[in-house]
Coordinates of N, CA and C in Angstrom, one line a residue:
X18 N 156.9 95.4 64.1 CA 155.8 95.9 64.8 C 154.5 95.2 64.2
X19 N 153.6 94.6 65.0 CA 152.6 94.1 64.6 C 151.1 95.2 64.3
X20 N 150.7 95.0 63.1 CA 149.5 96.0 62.5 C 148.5 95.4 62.7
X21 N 147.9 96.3 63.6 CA 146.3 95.4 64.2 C 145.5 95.6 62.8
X22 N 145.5 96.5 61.8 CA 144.5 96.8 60.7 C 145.0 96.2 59.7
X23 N 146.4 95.7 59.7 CA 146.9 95.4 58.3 C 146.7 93.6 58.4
X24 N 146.9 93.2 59.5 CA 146.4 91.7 59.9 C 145.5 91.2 59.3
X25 N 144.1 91.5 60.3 CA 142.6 90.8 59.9 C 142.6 91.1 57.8
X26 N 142.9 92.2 57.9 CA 143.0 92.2 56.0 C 143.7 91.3 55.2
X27 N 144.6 91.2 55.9 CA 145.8 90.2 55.0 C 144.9 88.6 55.4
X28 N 144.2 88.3 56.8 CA 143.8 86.9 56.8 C 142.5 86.7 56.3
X29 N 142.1 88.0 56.4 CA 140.6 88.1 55.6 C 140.6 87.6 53.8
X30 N 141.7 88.4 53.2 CA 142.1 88.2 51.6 C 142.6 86.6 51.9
X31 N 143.3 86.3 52.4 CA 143.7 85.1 52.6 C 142.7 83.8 52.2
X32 N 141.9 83.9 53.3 CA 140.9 83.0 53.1 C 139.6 83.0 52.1
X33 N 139.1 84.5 51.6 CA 138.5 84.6 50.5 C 138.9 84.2 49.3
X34 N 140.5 84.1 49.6 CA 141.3 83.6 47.9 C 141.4 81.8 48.1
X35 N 141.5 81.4 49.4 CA 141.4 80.1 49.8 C 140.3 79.6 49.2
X36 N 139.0 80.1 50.0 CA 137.5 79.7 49.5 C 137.6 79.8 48.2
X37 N 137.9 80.9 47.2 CA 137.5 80.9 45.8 C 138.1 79.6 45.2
X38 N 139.5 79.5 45.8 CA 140.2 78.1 45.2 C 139.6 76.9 45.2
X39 N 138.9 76.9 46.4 CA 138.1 75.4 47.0 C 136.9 75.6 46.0
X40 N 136.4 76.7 45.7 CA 135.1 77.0 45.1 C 135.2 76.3 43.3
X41 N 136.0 76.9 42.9 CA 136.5 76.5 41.8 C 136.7 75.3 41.6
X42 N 137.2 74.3 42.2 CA 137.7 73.0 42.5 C 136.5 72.2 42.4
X43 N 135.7 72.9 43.3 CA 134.2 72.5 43.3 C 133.3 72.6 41.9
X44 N 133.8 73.5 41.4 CA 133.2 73.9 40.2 C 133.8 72.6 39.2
X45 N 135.1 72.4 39.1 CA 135.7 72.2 37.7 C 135.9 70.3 38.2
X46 N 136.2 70.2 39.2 CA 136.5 69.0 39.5 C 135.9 68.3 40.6
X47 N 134.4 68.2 40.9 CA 133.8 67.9 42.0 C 134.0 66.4 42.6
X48 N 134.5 65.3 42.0 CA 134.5 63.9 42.5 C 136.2 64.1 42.4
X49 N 137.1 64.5 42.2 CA 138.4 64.5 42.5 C 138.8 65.9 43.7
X50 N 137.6 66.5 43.8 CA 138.0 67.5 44.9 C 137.4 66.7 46.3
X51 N 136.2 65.7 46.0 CA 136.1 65.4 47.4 C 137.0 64.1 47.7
X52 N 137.5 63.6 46.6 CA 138.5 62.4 47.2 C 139.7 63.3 47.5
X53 N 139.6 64.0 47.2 CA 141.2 65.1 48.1 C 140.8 65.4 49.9
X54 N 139.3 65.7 50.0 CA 139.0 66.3 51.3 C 138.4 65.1 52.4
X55 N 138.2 63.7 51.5 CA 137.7 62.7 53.0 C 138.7 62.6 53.3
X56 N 140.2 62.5 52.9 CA 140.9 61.9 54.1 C 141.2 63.0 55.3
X57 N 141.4 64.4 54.5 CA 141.7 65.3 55.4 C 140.7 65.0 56.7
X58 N 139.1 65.4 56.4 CA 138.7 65.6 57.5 C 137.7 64.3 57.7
X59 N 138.3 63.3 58.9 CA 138.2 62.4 59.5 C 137.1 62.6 60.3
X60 N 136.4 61.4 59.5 CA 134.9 61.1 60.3 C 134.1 61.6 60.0
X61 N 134.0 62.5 58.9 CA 132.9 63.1 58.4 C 132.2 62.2 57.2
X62 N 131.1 62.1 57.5 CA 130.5 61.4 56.5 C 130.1 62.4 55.1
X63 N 130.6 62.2 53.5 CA 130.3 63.5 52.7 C 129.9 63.2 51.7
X64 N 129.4 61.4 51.8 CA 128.1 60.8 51.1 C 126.8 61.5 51.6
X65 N 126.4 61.1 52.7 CA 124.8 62.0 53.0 C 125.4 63.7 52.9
X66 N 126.1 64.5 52.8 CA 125.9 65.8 52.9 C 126.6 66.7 51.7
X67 N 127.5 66.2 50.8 CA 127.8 66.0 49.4 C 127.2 66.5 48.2
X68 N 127.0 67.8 48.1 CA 126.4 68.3 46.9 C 127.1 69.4 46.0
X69 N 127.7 69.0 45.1 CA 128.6 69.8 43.8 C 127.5 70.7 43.0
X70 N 126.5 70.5 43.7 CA 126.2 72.0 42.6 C 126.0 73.6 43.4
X71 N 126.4 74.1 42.2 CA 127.2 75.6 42.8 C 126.3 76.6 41.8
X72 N 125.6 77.5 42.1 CA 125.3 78.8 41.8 C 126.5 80.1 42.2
X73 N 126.3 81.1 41.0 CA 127.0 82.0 41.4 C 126.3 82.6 42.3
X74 N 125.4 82.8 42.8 CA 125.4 83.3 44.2 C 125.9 82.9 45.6
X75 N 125.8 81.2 45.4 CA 126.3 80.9 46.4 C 127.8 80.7 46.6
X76 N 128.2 81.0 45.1 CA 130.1 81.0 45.2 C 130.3 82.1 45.9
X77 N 129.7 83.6 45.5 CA 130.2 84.8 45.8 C 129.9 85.2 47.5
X78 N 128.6 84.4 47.9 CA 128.2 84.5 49.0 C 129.0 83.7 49.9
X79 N 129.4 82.7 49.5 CA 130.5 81.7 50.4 C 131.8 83.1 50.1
X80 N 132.6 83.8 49.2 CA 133.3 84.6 49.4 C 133.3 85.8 50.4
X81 N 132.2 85.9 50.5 CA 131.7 87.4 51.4 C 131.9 86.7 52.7
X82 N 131.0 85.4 52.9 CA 131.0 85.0 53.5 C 132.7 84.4 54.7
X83 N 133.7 83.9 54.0 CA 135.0 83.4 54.0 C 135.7 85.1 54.9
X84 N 135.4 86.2 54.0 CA 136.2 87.7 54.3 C 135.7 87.9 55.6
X85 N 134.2 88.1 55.4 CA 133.8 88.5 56.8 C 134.0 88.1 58.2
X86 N 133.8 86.5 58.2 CA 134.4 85.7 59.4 C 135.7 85.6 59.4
X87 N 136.9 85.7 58.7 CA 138.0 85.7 58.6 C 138.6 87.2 59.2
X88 N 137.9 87.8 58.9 CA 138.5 89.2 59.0 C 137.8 89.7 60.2
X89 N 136.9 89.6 61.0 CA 136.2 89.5 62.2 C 137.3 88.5 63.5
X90 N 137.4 87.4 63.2 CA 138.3 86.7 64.2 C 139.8 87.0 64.2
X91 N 140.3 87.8 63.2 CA 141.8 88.3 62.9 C 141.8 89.8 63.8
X92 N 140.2 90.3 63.3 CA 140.4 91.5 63.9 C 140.8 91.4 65.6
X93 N 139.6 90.3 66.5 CA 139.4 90.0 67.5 C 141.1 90.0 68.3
X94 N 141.2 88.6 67.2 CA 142.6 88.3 67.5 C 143.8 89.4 67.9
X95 N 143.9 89.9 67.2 CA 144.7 91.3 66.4 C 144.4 92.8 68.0
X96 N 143.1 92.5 68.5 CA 143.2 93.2 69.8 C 143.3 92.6 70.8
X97 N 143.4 91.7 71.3 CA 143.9 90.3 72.1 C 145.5 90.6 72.5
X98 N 145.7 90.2 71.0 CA 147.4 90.2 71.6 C 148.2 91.6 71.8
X99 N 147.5 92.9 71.4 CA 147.8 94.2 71.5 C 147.6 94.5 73.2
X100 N 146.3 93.9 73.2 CA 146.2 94.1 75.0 C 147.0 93.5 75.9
X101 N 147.5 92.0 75.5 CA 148.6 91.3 75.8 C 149.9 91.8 76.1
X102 N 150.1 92.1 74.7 CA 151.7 93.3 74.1 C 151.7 94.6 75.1
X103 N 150.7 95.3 75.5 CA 151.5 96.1 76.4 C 151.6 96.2 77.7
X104 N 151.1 94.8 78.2 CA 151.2 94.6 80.0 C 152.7 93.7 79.9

């Protein structure tokens, strides 16, 4: 049985532990974390836009940030296919 409440939480935690990993990467290894990410995303230029420096506010804020929209589009999601699921 699918859990509309236990979902968005589990993709919300998901991606806030995602972000902190990227964050950290950012933190500890900034010129081998972005030769990991040009090839992924194609066509982005990340010479002009490219900045490794990190305040702890903006780590924690990029976390809040990662839960909230993650856990907002799971939730969405999560009543979507419930309304789906019983027609």
């Amino acid at each position: 049985m699918f859990d509309s409440k236990k979902f968005p939480l589990a993709v919300g935690l998901f991606f806030t532990l995602l972000s902190a990993i990227c964050g950290l990467l950012i933190w500890v290894v900034p010129n081998q974390f972005i030769a990991i990410i040009k090839p992924i995303t194609h066509g982005t230029n990340w010479d002009i836009i490219w900045k490794p420096e990190m305040t702890l506010g903006s780590f924690v804020l990029g976390l809040i940030d990662a839960f909230v929209l993650s856990y907002v589009l799971a939730w969405i999601f999560a009543k979507i296919y419930q309304m789906l699921d019983k027609k």
